[in-house]
Structure formats: structure tokens, C-alpha cells
Short mmCIF file of C-alpha atoms in Angstrom, two decimals:
data_model
loop_
_atom_site.label_atom_id
_atom_site.label_comp_id
_atom_site.label_asym_id
_atom_site.label_seq_id
_atom_site.Cartn_x
_atom_site.Cartn_y
_atom_site.Cartn_z
CA ILE A 536 106.18 104.93 95.66
CA ILE A 537 103.65 102.45 94.46
CA SER A 538 103.89 98.87 95.61
CA MET A 539 106.96 97.75 93.66
CA LYS A 540 109.82 95.32 94.10
CA SER A 541 112.36 93.83 91.80
CA ARG A 542 111.25 90.38 92.82
CA GLY A 543 107.98 88.60 93.42
CA PHE A 544 106.16 89.88 90.34
CA PHE A 545 103.86 88.22 87.84
CA GLN A 546 105.34 86.36 84.91
CA THR A 547 102.68 86.93 82.28
CA PRO A 548 102.64 85.19 78.86
CA GLN A 549 104.69 86.44 75.96
CA ASP A 550 103.35 89.57 74.29
CA ILE A 551 100.28 88.72 72.25
CA MET A 552 99.80 91.05 69.31
CA GLU A 553 96.35 92.15 68.21
CA LYS A 554 95.48 94.31 65.26
CA TYR A 555 93.50 97.51 65.85
CA ASN A 556 92.83 99.58 62.75
CA GLY A 557 96.03 98.32 61.19
CA CYS A 558 98.14 99.04 64.31
CA SER A 559 99.74 96.36 66.45
CA VAL A 560 98.94 96.67 70.15
CA PRO A 561 100.49 94.34 72.81
CA GLN A 562 97.75 92.50 74.63
CA TYR A 563 99.98 91.42 77.52
CA THR A 564 103.16 93.07 78.73
CA ARG A 565 105.42 91.90 81.53
CA TYR A 566 106.27 94.44 84.20
CA PRO A 567 108.45 94.12 87.32
CA LEU A 568 105.75 95.46 89.61
CA ASN A 569 104.62 93.74 92.74
CA TYR A 570 101.03 92.94 91.84
CA ILE A 571 100.54 94.21 88.31
CA ARG A 572 99.39 92.33 85.25
CA ILE A 573 98.57 94.79 82.51
CA ARG A 574 96.30 94.36 79.49
CA HIS A 575 96.18 97.07 76.86
CA ARG A 576 92.78 97.67 75.27
CA LEU A 577 91.12 100.42 73.33
CA TYR A 578 89.95 103.14 75.70
CA MET A 579 87.20 105.66 75.05
CA ALA A 580 88.48 109.18 75.64
CA GLU A 581 87.02 111.39 78.37
CA GLN A 582 88.19 114.45 80.23
CA ARG A 583 91.76 113.86 81.30
CA ARG A 584 92.28 113.40 85.04
CA VAL A 585 95.27 113.07 87.37
CA ILE A 586 94.94 109.97 89.55
CA LEU A 587 97.19 109.12 92.46
CA HIS A 588 97.20 105.31 92.64
CA ILE A 589 99.50 104.10 95.38
CA ALA A 590 100.10 101.43 98.04
CA THR A 591 100.72 102.24 101.68
CA SER A 592 101.31 100.50 104.96
CA LYS A 593 98.47 100.37 107.46
CA ASP A 594 99.84 103.49 109.13
CA GLY A 595 100.14 105.51 105.93
CA PHE A 596 103.75 105.15 104.79
CA ILE A 597 104.84 104.37 101.23
CA ALA A 598 108.42 103.32 102.02
CA THR A 599 110.92 103.13 104.83
CA LEU A 600 113.09 106.17 105.51
CA ASP A 601 115.79 104.75 103.23
CA ASP A 602 113.22 104.21 100.42
CA GLY A 603 113.00 100.50 101.25
CA LEU A 604 110.14 98.39 99.92
CA ASP A 605 110.97 94.99 101.38
CA TRP A 606 107.98 95.26 103.71
CA LEU A 607 105.58 94.98 100.77
CA PRO A 608 104.06 91.51 100.31
CA GLY A 609 104.33 89.53 97.09
CA PRO A 610 101.31 88.83 94.88
CA THR A 611 98.56 86.48 96.01
CA GLY A 612 97.24 84.31 93.20
CA ASN A 613 95.88 86.42 90.35
CA GLU A 614 94.85 89.37 92.52
CA ASP A 615 96.11 92.73 91.24
CA TYR A 616 93.79 94.93 93.35
CA GLY A 617 92.26 96.49 90.24
CA LEU A 618 95.55 97.91 89.01
CA GLY A 619 95.49 96.07 85.68
CA GLU A 620 92.13 97.62 84.82
CA PHE A 621 93.36 101.02 85.99
CA MET A 622 96.40 100.80 83.71
CA GLU A 623 94.11 100.51 80.71
CA THR A 624 92.85 104.03 81.37
CA ILE A 625 96.21 105.87 81.49
CA ASP A 626 98.86 106.79 78.96
CA CYS A 627 101.06 109.12 80.99
CA VAL A 628 103.01 108.62 84.23
CA LEU A 629 104.43 111.26 86.58
CA ILE A 630 107.30 109.98 88.74
CA GLY A 631 109.36 111.82 91.33
CA ARG A 632 113.13 111.60 91.01
CA ARG A 633 113.65 109.52 94.18
CA THR A 634 110.91 107.13 93.14
CA TRP A 635 112.48 106.76 89.72
CA ASP A 636 115.84 105.99 91.33
CA VAL A 637 114.15 102.93 92.86
CA ILE A 638 112.20 101.90 89.75
CA SER A 639 115.23 102.23 87.49
CA GLN A 640 116.92 99.40 89.41
CA PHE A 641 114.41 96.92 88.01
CA GLU A 642 115.52 94.58 85.25
CA GLU A 643 112.77 95.89 82.96
CA ASP A 644 111.42 99.41 82.50
CA PRO A 645 107.70 99.12 83.36
CA PHE A 646 106.69 102.30 81.57
CA THR A 647 108.12 102.04 78.06
CA ASN A 648 104.61 102.10 76.56
CA PHE A 649 103.63 105.31 78.35
CA GLU A 650 104.54 108.97 78.19
CA ARG A 651 106.85 109.28 81.18
CA HIS A 652 107.90 112.37 83.12
CA ILE A 653 110.64 112.12 85.76
CA ILE A 654 110.16 115.15 87.98
CA SER A 655 112.93 116.78 89.97
CA ARG A 656 112.12 119.78 92.14
CA LYS A 657 115.36 121.38 91.00
CA THR A 658 114.48 121.31 87.31
CA HIS A 659 110.69 120.95 87.04
CA ASN A 660 107.54 122.68 88.18
CA ALA A 661 105.21 119.74 88.65
CA VAL A 662 102.05 121.82 88.93
CA ASP A 663 102.71 123.72 85.69
CA LEU A 664 103.50 120.45 83.93
CA ILE A 665 100.25 118.88 85.12
CA HIS A 666 98.18 121.85 83.95
CA ASP A 667 99.84 121.56 80.56
CA LEU A 668 99.24 117.80 80.33
CA LYS A 669 95.60 118.10 81.37
CA SER A 670 94.99 120.64 78.63
CA LYS A 671 96.03 118.07 76.02
CA SER A 672 94.00 115.15 74.73
CA GLY A 673 94.81 111.69 75.99
CA ARG A 674 94.02 109.08 78.57
CA HIS A 675 94.29 109.79 82.26
CA ILE A 676 97.55 110.64 84.04
CA TRP A 677 98.99 108.38 86.74
CA LEU A 678 100.62 110.25 89.60
CA LEU A 679 102.99 107.59 90.87
CA GLY A 680 104.70 109.47 93.68
CA GLY A 681 106.67 109.65 95.86
CA GLY A 682 105.64 111.51 98.95
CA VAL A 683 107.08 114.93 98.11
CA LEU A 684 105.43 114.99 94.69
CA ASN A 685 102.15 113.68 96.09
CA GLY A 686 102.07 116.37 98.77
CA GLU A 687 102.90 119.17 96.34
CA CYS A 688 100.14 118.10 93.96
CA LEU A 689 97.64 117.68 96.80
CA GLN A 690 98.29 121.19 98.09
CA ALA A 691 98.01 122.63 94.58
CA GLU A 692 94.66 120.83 94.12
CA VAL A 693 95.63 119.25 90.80
CA ILE A 694 94.73 115.66 91.81
CA ASP A 695 91.32 114.49 90.65
CA GLU A 696 91.18 111.09 92.33
CA ILE A 697 93.17 109.15 94.91
CA ILE A 698 93.26 105.35 95.11
CA ILE A 699 95.08 103.99 98.15
CA THR A 700 95.68 100.26 98.56
CA ARG A 701 96.52 99.73 102.22
CA PHE A 702 98.39 96.64 103.38
CA PRO A 703 98.03 95.33 106.97
CA ILE A 704 101.61 96.13 107.95
CA GLU A 705 102.66 98.88 110.36
CA LEU A 706 106.03 100.52 109.73
CA GLU A 707 105.72 103.02 112.62
CA THR A 708 108.02 105.37 110.72
CA GLY A 709 108.88 105.99 107.09
CA ILE A 710 107.99 108.24 104.15
CA PRO A 711 104.40 109.51 104.51
CA VAL A 712 102.14 109.18 101.49
CA PHE A 713 101.91 112.99 101.23
CA GLY A 714 105.44 113.81 102.28
CA LYS A 715 105.70 116.69 104.75
CA TYR A 716 101.91 117.01 104.66
CA GLY A 717 101.56 113.65 106.40
CA ILE A 718 99.22 110.74 105.87
CA HIS A 719 95.77 112.32 106.12
CA LEU A 720 93.65 113.94 103.45
CA PRO A 721 92.08 117.35 104.12
CA ASP A 722 88.34 117.66 104.75
CA SER A 723 87.84 118.70 101.14
CA TRP A 724 88.14 115.02 100.16
CA GLN A 725 85.45 112.38 100.58
CA LYS A 726 85.51 108.60 100.46
CA GLU A 727 83.78 107.26 97.37
CA SER A 728 84.26 103.55 97.96
CA GLU A 729 86.05 101.00 100.09
CA THR A 730 86.91 97.48 98.96
CA LYS A 731 88.18 94.63 101.13
CA PHE A 732 90.51 92.01 99.69
CA VAL A 733 91.83 88.73 101.00
CA GLY A 734 94.59 89.16 103.57
CA ASP A 735 93.06 92.25 105.18
CA VAL A 736 94.09 94.46 102.25
CA THR A 737 91.85 97.51 101.90
CA GLN A 738 91.48 99.83 98.92
CA ILE A 739 89.85 103.22 99.33
CA ILE A 740 88.95 105.59 96.50
CA TRP A 741 88.80 109.28 97.39
CA LYS A 742 87.50 112.21 95.34
CA PRO A 743 87.36 115.93 96.09
CA PHE A 744 84.21 117.00 97.89
CA VAL A 745 81.90 118.97 95.61
CA SER A 746 79.50 121.28 97.41
CA VAL A 747 75.91 121.44 96.18
CA ASN A 748 75.57 125.03 97.48
#
């Protein structure tokens, strides 16, 4: 589950409408996410990728065992840890059923402007769906979690990039970022960048290792 709570979120201005080729596009949209302020802009198409963008505790958990998120801090000033810019590059969101059960409790649906897929293991094959989505034109695909879905996609090698924003809080136990596969990435992944934010928040971007041999 990405860093989300039903309280402590940005109150952005009212939707500002801009005209693009005769179509109205909201410049600002309010979302009940912990540190998100989203601006919609025109985005140049490129090969569609699946990106896991998620927040974890220092010890690699995305929620408590009862799916609790109260441990997540509220926003600090205008810092969104790059998530607003990231949101400009996606138009599709993949959400596990348990994660959606948490998100759906918010007062506002944060994903009304995106193609949204709620994935249940009983009724969906996430890997087949991802292959189908990646074969279609569009912006990138946000893999939102939770842990079970993340782990399944990691093992199937359908994730193209992983962005983990790590908060300096240790839960000691909880739901691992990759479900039953734990908190660590396999050796086939390499760190591309690491960014430090105020408050000892760290964001690491990982991409699959590509051999030159």
C-alpha cells in the first residue's frame, strides 16, 4: 500500500481548467493521499512500463498486520517526494483487493481520472492483465500494491522499475513490501539512484540489471 491516510493530506486549489486541443484538462486535482499533489500535463508517449511506486517503513513493511497506516507521517511543507511528477507519467493503476479496501474508505476516490484495475487473486490473473496492458498504447502503469500483488509481479518479472520511499520508522513486523517474498530485491535488480529528503526520508530507484554480455 502506498503511503496513504484519510487525514493529513494536501488541500490543493480548486480544479483549474486548461484547454488542450479543444479538450479540458484539470490542472490541479485534490486527492486524499498522504503526500500527493498532482498536476496533469501533456505527456509524450514512450514504451509503456510497469512501475512500482510505494512507501515503506525503514525495515521494509508497507502496513501493519491489520493493514494499518497510522504509522505513516503527514506531509512536510510542499514536499511530495517526486510523486506529483511521477503521476504525470501514468494513466493506469493496478491495485490489489486488500489495498483497495483501504483506499475506498477515503472521502474522495483518488483515481477517477485513471484507468483503474482492482485485482483479486480469485478472479484475476495479474500477470496476464499486465502483459495485455503493456501491449496497448498509453502512459506508464502504476503498480500500487499491496504486498501479495507486488511479490507476484516481481516473481513474474513484469515490473520495469521500482521506486521505494523509505520513512525512518521501524515497525518490526507487518506486511512486507513483496508479500511472502519478503523485503529484499533479488540480485537481478540494481540501484539506479538514491535521494535523501528532510527528516531522514530516503527514496531509492531500482531497475532490472541488464547484462552487457
